CSV table of C-alpha atoms in Angstrom, one decimal:
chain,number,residue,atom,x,y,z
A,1,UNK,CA,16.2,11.7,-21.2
A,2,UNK,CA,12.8,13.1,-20.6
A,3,UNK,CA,10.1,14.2,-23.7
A,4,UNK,CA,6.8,16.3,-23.0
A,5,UNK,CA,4.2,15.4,-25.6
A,6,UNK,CA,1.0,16.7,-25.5
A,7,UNK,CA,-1.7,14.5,-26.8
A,8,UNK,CA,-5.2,15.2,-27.9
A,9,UNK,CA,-8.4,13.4,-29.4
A,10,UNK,CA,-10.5,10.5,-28.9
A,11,UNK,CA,-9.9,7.9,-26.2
A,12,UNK,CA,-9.2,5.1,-28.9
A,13,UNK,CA,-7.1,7.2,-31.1
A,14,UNK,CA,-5.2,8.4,-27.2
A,15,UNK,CA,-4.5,4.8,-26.4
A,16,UNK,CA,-3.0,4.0,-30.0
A,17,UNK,CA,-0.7,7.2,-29.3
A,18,UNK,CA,-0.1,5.8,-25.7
A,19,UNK,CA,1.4,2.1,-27.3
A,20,UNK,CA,3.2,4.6,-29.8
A,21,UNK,CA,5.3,6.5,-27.3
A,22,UNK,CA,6.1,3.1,-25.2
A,23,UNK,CA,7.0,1.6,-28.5
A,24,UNK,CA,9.8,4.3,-29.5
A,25,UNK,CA,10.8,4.4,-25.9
A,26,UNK,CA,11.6,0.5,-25.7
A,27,UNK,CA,13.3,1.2,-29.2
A,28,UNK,CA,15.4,3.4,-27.9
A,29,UNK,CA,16.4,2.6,-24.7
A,30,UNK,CA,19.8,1.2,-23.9
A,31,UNK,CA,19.8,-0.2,-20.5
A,32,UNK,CA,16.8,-2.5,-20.8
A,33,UNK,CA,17.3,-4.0,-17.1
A,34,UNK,CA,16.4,-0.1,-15.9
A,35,UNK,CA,12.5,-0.4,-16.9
A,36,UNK,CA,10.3,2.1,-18.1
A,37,UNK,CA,8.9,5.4,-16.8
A,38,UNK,CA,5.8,7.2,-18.2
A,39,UNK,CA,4.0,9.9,-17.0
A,40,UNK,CA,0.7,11.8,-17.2
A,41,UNK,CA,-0.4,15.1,-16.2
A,42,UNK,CA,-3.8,14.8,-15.4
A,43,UNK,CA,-7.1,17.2,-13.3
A,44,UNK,CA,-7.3,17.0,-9.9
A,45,UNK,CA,-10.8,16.2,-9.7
A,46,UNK,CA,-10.2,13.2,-11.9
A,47,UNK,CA,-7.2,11.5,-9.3
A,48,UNK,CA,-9.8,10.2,-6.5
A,49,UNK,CA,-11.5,8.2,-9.3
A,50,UNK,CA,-7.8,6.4,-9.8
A,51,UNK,CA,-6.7,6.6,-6.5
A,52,UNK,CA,-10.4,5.6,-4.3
A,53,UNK,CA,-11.2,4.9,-0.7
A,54,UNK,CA,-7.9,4.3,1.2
A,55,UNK,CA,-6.2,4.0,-2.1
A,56,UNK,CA,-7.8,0.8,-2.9
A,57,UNK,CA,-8.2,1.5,-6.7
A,58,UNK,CA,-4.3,1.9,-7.2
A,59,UNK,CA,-3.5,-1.1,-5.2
A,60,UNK,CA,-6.0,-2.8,-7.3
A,61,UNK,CA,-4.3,-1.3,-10.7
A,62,UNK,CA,-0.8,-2.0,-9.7
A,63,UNK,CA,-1.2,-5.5,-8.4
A,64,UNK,CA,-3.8,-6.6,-11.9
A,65,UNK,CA,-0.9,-4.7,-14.4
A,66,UNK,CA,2.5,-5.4,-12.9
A,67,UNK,CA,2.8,-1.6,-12.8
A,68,UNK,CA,4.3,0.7,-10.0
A,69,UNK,CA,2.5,4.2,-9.6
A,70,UNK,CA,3.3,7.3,-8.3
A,71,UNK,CA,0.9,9.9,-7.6
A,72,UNK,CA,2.3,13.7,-7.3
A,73,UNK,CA,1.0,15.8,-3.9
A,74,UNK,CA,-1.4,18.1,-4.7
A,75,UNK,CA,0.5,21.6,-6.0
A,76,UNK,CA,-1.7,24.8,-4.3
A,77,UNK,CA,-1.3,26.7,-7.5
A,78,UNK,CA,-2.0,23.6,-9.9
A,79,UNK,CA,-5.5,22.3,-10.8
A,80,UNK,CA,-3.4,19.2,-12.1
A,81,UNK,CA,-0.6,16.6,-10.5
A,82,UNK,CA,1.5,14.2,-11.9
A,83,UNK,CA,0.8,9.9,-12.4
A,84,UNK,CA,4.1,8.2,-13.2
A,85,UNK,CA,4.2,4.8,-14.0
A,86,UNK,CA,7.1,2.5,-13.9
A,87,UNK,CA,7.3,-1.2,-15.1
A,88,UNK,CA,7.8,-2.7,-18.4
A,89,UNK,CA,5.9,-2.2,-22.0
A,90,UNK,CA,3.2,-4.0,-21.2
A,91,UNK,CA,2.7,-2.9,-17.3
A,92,UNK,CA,3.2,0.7,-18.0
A,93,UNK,CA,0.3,0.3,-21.7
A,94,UNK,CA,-2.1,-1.8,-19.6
A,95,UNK,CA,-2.1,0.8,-16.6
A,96,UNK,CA,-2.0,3.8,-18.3
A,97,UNK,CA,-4.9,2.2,-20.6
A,98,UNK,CA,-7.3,2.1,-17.6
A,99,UNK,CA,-6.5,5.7,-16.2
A,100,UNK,CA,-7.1,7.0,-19.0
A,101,UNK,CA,-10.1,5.4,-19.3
A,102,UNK,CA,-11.4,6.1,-16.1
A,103,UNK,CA,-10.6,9.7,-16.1
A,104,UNK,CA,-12.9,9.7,-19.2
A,105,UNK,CA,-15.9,10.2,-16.7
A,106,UNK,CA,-14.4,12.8,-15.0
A,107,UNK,CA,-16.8,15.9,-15.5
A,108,UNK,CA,-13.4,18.3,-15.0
A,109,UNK,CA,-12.0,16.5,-17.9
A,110,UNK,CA,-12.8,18.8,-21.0
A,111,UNK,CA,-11.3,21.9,-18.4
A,112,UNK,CA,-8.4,20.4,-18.9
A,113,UNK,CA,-7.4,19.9,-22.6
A,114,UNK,CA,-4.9,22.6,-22.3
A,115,UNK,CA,-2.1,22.1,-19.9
A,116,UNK,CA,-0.1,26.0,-19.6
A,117,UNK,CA,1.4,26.8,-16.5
A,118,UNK,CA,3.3,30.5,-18.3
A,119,UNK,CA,2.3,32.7,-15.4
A,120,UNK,CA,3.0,30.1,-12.8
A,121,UNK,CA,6.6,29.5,-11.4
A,122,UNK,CA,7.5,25.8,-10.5
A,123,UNK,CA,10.4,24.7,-8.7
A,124,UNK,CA,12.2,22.2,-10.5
A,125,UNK,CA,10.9,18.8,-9.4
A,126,UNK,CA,7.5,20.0,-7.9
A,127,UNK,CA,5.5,16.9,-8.7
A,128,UNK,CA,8.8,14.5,-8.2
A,129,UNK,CA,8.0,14.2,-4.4
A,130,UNK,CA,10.6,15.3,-1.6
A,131,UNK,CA,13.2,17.5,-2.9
A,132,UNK,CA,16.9,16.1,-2.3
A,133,UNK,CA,19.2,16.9,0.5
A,134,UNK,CA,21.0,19.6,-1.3
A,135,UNK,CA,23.8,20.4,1.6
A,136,UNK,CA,25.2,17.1,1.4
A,137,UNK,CA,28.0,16.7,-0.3
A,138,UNK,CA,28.3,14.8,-3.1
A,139,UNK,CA,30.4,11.5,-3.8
A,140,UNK,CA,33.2,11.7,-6.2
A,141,UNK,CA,32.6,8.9,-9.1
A,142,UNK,CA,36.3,7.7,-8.0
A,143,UNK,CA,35.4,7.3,-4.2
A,144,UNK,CA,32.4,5.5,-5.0
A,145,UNK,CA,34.0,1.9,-4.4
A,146,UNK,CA,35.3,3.1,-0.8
A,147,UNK,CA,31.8,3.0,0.4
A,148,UNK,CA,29.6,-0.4,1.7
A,149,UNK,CA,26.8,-0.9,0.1
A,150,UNK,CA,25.2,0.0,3.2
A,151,UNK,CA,26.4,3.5,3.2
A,152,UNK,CA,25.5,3.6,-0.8
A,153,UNK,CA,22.0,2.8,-0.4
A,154,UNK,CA,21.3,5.1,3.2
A,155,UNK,CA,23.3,8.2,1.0
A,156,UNK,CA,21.4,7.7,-2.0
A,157,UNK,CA,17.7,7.9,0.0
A,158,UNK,CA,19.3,10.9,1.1
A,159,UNK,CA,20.3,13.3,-1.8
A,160,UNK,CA,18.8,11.3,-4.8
A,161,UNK,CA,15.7,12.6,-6.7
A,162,UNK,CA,12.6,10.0,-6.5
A,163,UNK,CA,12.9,10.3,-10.0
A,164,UNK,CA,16.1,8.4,-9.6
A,165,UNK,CA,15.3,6.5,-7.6
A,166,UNK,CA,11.9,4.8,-9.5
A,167,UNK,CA,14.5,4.7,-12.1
A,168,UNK,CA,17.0,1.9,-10.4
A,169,UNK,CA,14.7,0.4,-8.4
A,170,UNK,CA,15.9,1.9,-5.6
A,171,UNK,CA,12.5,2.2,-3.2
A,172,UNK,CA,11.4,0.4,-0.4
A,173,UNK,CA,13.0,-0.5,3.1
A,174,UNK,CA,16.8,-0.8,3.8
A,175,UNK,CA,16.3,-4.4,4.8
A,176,UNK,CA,14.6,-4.9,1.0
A,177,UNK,CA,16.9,-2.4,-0.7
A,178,UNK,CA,20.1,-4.1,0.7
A,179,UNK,CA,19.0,-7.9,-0.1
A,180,UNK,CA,17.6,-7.2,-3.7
A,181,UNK,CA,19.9,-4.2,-5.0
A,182,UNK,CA,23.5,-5.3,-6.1
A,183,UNK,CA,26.5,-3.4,-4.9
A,184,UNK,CA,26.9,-2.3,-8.8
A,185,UNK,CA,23.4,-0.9,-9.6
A,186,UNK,CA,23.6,1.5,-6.2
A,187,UNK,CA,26.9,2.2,-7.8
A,188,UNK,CA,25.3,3.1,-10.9
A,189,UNK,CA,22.2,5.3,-9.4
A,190,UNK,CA,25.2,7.0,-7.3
A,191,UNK,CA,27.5,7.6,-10.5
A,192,UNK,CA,23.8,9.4,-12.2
């Protein structure tokens, strides 16, 4: 289940709200082998400062925090794009800590304090990356145990959302995907 909440005020009274959310979320969340996801809109012009020469910067963030992030494409009619972040409590607070931080020096910052998009039409899943193979069909919940795991993984990189697939784990090469994922999570993913 996905929440907006739009957040304003002071970078210390930001990052208290930050540990707030990922506090209620951990509360709350049932299947606590599945991880967290958080996500931040956030200015164009302030993404380089996060992202850096050849992407340096994130490596740096995600190898320093535990954290996995995701960084939207750039949306022609958007002057923002989307940071998800997907690890545990702590990963996901420290991370999201030090972008927000950073993108404090951003001088396109203060243009940005109200996030409306009324007069702009986005398709569903605009910032989530590739859309999904919608012309394949889908597989019945029943039929799911008829498959190898093989054929599970290869069919969910097809028609899953990358939404879905940060959300099991399910990224990475087939050799990787096939040796770490069991045969009951790519059931799972499928089943969502």
């Amino acid at each position: 289940m996905e929440r907006i909440c739009v957040v304003g005020g002071n970078a210390e009274s930001i990052g208290k709200c930050i540990e707030l959310i990922l506090d209620h979320a951990c509360r709350v969340k049932s299947n606590v082998d599945i991880g967290l996801m958080f996500k931040m809109v956030l200015p164009n012009s302030a993404i380089s400062k996060i992202i850096n020469h050849s992407g340096n910067a994130l490596k740096m963030l995600c190898a320093s925090t535990g954290c996995r992030l995701h960084v939207s494409k750039r949306v022609p009619s958007m002057q923002e794009r989307l940071v998800s972040f997907v690890g545990t409590h702590s990963s996901i607070s420290q991370a999201a800590q030090k972008v927000w931080q950073t993108i404090q020096f951003d001088l396109h910052v203060h243009k940005h304090r109200q996030f409306c998009c009324n007069d702009t039409d986005l398709p569903l899943g605009i910032w989530a990356g590739p859309v999904a193979d919608d012309t394949m069909p889908l597989i019945e919940p029943s039929q799911i145990k008829l498959h190898t795991k093989r054929e599970l993984a290869m069919y969910l990189q097809q028609v899953a959302h990358r939404e879905t697939l940060i959300r099991h784990k399910l990224f990475g090469s087939m050799k990787s995907l096939l040796k770490h994922t069991s045969m009951g999570a790519l059931a799972d993913a499928a089943m969502e």
